Coordinates of C-alpha atoms and ligand atoms in Angstrom, one line a residue:
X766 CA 78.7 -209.1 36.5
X767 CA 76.7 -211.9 38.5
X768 CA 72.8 -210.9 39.1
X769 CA 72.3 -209.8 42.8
X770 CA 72.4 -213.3 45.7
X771 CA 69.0 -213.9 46.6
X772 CA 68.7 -216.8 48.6
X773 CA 66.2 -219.7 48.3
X774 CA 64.5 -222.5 50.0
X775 CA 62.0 -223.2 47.4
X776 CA 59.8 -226.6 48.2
X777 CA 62.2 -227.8 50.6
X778 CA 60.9 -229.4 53.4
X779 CA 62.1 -227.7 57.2
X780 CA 61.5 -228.9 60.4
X781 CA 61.4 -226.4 63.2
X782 CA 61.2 -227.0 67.1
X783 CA 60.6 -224.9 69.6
X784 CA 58.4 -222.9 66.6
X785 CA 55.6 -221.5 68.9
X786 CA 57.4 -218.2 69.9
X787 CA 61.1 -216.6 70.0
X788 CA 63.6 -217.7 67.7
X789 CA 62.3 -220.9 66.6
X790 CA 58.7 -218.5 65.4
X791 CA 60.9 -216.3 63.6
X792 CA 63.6 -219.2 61.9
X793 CA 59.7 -220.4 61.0
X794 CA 58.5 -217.0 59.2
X795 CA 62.0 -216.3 57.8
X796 CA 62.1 -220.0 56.1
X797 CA 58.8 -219.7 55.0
X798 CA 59.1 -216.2 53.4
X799 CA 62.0 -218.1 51.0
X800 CA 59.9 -220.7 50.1
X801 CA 60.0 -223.4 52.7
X802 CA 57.6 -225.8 53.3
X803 CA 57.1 -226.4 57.1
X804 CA 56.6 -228.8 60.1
X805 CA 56.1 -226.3 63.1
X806 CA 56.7 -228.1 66.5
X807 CA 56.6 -226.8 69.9
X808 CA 55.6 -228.6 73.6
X809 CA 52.6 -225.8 73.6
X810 CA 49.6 -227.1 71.6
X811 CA 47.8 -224.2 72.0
X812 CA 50.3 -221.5 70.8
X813 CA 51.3 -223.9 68.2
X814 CA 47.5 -224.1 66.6
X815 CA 47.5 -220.1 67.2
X816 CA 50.8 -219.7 65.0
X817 CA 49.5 -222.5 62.3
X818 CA 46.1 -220.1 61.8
X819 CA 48.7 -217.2 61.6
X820 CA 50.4 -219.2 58.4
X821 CA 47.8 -220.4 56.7
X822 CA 45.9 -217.2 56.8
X823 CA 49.1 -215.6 55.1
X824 CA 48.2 -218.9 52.3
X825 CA 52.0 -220.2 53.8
X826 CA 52.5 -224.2 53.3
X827 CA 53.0 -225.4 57.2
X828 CA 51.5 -228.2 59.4
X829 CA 51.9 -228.1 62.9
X830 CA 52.8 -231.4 65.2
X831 CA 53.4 -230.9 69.0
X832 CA 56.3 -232.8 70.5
X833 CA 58.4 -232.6 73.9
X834 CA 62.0 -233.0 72.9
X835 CA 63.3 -234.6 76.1
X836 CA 61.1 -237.7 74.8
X837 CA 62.3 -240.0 72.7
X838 CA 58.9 -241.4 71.5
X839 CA 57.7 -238.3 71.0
X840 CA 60.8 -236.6 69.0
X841 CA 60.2 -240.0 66.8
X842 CA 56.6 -239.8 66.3
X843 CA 57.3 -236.3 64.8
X844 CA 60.1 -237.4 62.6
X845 CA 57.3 -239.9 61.2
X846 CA 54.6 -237.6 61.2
X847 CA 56.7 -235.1 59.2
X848 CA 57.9 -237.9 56.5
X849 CA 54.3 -238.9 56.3
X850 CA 53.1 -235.7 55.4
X851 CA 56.2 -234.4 53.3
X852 CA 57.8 -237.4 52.1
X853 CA 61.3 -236.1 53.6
X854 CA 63.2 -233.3 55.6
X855 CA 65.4 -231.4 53.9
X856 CA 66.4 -229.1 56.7
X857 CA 65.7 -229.2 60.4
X858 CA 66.3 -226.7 62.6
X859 CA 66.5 -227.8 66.6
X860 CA 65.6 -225.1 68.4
X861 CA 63.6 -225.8 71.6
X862 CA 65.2 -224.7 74.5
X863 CA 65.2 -223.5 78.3
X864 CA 66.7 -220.8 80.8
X865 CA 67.5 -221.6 84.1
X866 CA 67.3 -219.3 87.3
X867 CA 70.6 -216.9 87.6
X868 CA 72.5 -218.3 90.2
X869 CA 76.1 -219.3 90.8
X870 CA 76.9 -223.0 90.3
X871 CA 77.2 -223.3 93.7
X872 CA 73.2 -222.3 94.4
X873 CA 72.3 -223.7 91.4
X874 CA 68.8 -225.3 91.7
X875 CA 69.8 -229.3 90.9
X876 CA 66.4 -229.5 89.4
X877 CA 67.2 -226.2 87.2
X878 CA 70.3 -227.5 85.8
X879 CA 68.8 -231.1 84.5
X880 CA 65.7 -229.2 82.9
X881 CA 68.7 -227.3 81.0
X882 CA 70.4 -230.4 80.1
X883 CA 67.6 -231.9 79.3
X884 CA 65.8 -229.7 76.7
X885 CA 68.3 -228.2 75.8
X886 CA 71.5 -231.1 75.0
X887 CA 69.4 -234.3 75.6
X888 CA 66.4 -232.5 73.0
X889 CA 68.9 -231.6 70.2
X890 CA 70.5 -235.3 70.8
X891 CA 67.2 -236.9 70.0
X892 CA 66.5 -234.8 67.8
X893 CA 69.7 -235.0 65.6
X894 CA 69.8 -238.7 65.9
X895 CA 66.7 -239.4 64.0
X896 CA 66.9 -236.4 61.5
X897 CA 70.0 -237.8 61.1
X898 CA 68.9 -241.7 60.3
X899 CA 66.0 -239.9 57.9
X900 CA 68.5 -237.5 56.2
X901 CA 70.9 -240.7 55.7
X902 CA 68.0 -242.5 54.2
X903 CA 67.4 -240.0 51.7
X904 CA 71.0 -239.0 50.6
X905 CA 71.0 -235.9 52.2
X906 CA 69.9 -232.6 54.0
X907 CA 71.0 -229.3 56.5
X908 CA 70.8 -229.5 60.1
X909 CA 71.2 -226.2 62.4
X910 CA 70.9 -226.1 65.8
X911 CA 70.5 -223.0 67.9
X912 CA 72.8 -223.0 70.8
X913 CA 74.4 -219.8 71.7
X914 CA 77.0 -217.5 72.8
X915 CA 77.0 -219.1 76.1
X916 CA 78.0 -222.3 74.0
X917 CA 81.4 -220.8 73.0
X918 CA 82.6 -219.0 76.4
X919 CA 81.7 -218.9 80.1
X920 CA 78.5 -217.6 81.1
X921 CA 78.5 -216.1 84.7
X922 CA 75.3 -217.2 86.6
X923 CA 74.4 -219.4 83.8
X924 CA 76.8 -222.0 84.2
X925 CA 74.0 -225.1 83.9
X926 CA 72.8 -223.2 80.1
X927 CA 76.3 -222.9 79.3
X928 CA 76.9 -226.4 79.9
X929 CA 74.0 -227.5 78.0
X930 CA 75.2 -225.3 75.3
X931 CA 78.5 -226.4 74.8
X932 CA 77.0 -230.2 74.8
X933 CA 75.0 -228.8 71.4
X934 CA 78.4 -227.4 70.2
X935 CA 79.8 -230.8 70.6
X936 CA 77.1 -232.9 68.9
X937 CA 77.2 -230.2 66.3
X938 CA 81.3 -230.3 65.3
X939 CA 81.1 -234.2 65.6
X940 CA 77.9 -234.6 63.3
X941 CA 79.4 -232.6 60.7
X942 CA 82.6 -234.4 60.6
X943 CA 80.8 -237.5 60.3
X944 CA 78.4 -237.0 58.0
X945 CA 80.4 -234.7 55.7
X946 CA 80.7 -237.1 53.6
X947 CA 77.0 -238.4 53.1
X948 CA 76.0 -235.0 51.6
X949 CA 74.6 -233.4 55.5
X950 CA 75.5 -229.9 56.7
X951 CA 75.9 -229.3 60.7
X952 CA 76.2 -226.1 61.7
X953 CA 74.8 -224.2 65.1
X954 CA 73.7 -220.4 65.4
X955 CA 75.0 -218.7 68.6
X956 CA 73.3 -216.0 69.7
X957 CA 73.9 -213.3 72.6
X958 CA 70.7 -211.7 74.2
X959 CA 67.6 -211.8 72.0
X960 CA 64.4 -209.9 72.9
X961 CA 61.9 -212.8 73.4
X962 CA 60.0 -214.2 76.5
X963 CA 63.1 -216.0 77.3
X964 CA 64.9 -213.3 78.4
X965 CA 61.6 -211.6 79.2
X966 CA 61.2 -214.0 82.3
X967 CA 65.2 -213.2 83.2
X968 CA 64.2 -209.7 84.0
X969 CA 61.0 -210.3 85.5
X970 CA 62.5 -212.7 88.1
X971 CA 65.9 -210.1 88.6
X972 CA 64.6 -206.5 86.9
X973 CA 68.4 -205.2 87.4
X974 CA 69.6 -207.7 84.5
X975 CA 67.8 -205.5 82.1
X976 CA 70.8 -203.0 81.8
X977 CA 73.2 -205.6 81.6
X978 CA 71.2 -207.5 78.7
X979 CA 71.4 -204.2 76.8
X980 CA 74.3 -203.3 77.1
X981 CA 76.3 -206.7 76.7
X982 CA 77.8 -206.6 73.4
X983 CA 79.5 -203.3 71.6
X984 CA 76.3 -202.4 70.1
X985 CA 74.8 -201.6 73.4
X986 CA 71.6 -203.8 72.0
X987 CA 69.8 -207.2 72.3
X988 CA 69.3 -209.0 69.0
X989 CA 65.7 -209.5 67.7
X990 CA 64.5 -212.8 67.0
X991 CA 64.2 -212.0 63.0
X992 CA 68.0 -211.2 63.0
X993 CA 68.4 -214.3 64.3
X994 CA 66.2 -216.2 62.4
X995 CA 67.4 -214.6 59.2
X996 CA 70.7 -216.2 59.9
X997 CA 69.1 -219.5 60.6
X998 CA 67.4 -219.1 56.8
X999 CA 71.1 -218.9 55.7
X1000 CA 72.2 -221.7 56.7
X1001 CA 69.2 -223.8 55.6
X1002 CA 70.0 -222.8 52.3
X1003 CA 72.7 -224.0 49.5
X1004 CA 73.9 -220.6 49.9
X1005 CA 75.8 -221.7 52.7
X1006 CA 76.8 -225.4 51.1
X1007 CA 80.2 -224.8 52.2
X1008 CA 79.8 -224.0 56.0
X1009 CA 80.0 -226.9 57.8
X1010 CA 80.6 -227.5 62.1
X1011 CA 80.6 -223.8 62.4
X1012 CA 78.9 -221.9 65.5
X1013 CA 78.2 -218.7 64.0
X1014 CA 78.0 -216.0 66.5
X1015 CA 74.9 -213.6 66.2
X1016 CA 75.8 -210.9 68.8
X1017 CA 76.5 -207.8 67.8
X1018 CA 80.2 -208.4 68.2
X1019 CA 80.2 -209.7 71.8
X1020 CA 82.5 -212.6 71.0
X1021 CA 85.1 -209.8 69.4
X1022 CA 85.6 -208.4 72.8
Ligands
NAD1410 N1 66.6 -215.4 73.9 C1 67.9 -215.4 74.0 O1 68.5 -214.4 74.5 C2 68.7 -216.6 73.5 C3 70.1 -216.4 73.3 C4 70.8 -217.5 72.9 C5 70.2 -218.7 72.6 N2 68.9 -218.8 72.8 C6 68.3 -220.1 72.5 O2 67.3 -219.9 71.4 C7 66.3 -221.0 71.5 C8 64.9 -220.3 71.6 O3 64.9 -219.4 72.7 P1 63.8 -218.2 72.8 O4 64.5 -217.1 73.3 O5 63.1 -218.1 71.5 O6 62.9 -218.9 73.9 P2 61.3 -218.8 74.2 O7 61.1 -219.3 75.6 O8 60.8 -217.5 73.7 O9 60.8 -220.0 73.2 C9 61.2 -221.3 73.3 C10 60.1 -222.2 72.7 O10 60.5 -223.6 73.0 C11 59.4 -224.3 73.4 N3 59.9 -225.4 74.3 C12 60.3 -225.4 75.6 N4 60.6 -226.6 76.0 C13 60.3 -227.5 75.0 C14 60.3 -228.9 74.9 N5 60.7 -229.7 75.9 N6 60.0 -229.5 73.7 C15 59.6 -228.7 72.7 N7 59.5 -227.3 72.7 C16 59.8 -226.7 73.9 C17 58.6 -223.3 74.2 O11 57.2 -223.7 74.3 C18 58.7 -222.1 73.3 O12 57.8 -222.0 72.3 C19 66.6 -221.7 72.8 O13 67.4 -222.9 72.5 C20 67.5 -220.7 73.6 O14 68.4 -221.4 74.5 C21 68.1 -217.8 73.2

């Protein structure tokens, strides 16, 4: 009988965007409890220098680098910050991303929808684009992005998110087919509702969406970002070395429906 799977990232180098709060905190802890080494990354200075004190009081091997991923020159300067202090990234995990105000599409806020498309498709373009060009340089490496249910259906008063997230489906099942070869994994997470200040400022701005968050998927439950980031972990890992273009769906079965 094999000895019990126990997955690990030991020493390899993770990029993670978005890491200041949510998901993209939780993908960070998850990583890190396998071993990861880290380059934390958010728009928010401040909260990312609060969660850098948080790791390196638990003695965790991370570095922080702030970066708006709607900008080219500054998703670049944190590619070459990260090689600079790493020497490489072995995994990077584009998670940065915005809500917009429910609405119909036709009251959607035009200004809304190209913040959507613009953090959330445009960011994970940049981003993959020059992951990619370092990952090709160095033979290799894992890329996940985290998109969402809303990237594999319709999603009702969300159509400019939806749109944004189908975009990060796209990049993700073309990069993977291309790069197959050149020893890079592509693969998305796709999660319903999580509990994080994402969906905290949903219900503050329309308090009746709290029961239908709850209650969306058959376990009559939002996720929690360590669920999710668990998942994220996975896929980092060689555990995983033969899922490839995939959207996994982290949503309590909502997608079985
Ligand atoms: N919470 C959910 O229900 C849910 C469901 C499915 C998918 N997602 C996706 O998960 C990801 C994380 O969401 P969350 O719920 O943790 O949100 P969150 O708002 O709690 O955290 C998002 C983080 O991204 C950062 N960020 C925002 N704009 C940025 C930019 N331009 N450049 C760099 N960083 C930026 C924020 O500062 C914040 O730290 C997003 O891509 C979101 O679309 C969330």
């Amino acid at each position: 009988m094999k000895a019990a799977l126990e997955f690990s990232l030991a020493g390899k180098v993770v990029l993670v965007t978005g890491a200041a709060g949510g998901i993209g905190l939780a993908a960070a802890q998850a990583l890190a409890s396998s071993g990861a080494r880290l380059m934390l990354s958010d728009v928010d200075p401040a909260r990312g220098a609060k969660v850098l004190a948080d790791f390196h009081a638990l003695g965790l091997d991370a570095r922080f680098t702030p970066c708006d991923v709607t900008q080219a020159d500054s998703v670049i300067a944190l590619i070459a910050e990260t090689v600079a202090q790493f020497g490489r990234i072995d995994c990077a995990v584009n998670n940065a991303g915005v809500e917009h105000k429910h609405a119909k599409l036709a009251d959607h806020d035009d200004d809304d929808f190209d913040r959507a498309i613009a953090v959330n498709l445009k960011g994970v373009y940049l981003c993959m684009k020059h992951e990619l060009r370092q990952m090709l340089t160095q033979g290799g490496g894992v890329i996940v992005n985290v998109a969402s249910v809303a990237g594999l259906g319709g999603a009702p008063n969300l159509a400019g998110y939806a749109a944004s997230k189908h975009g990060v489906m796209g990049l993700t099942r073309s990069a993977a087919i291309e790069y197959a070869r050149r020893g890079i994994r592509v693969n998305a997470v796709c999660p319903s509702f999580v509990n994080t200040e994402m969906v905290q400022r949903m219900v503050e701005r329309n308090p009746a969406l709290a029961d239908t968050l709850n209650n969306a998927s058959p376990m009559r439950r939002m996720g929690e970002p360590e669920e999710i980031g668990r998942a994220i972990a996975w896929l980092c890992a060689d555990d995983s070395s033969f899922v490839n273009g995939q959207g996994l769906a982290l949503d309590g079965g909502l997608t079985a429906w």
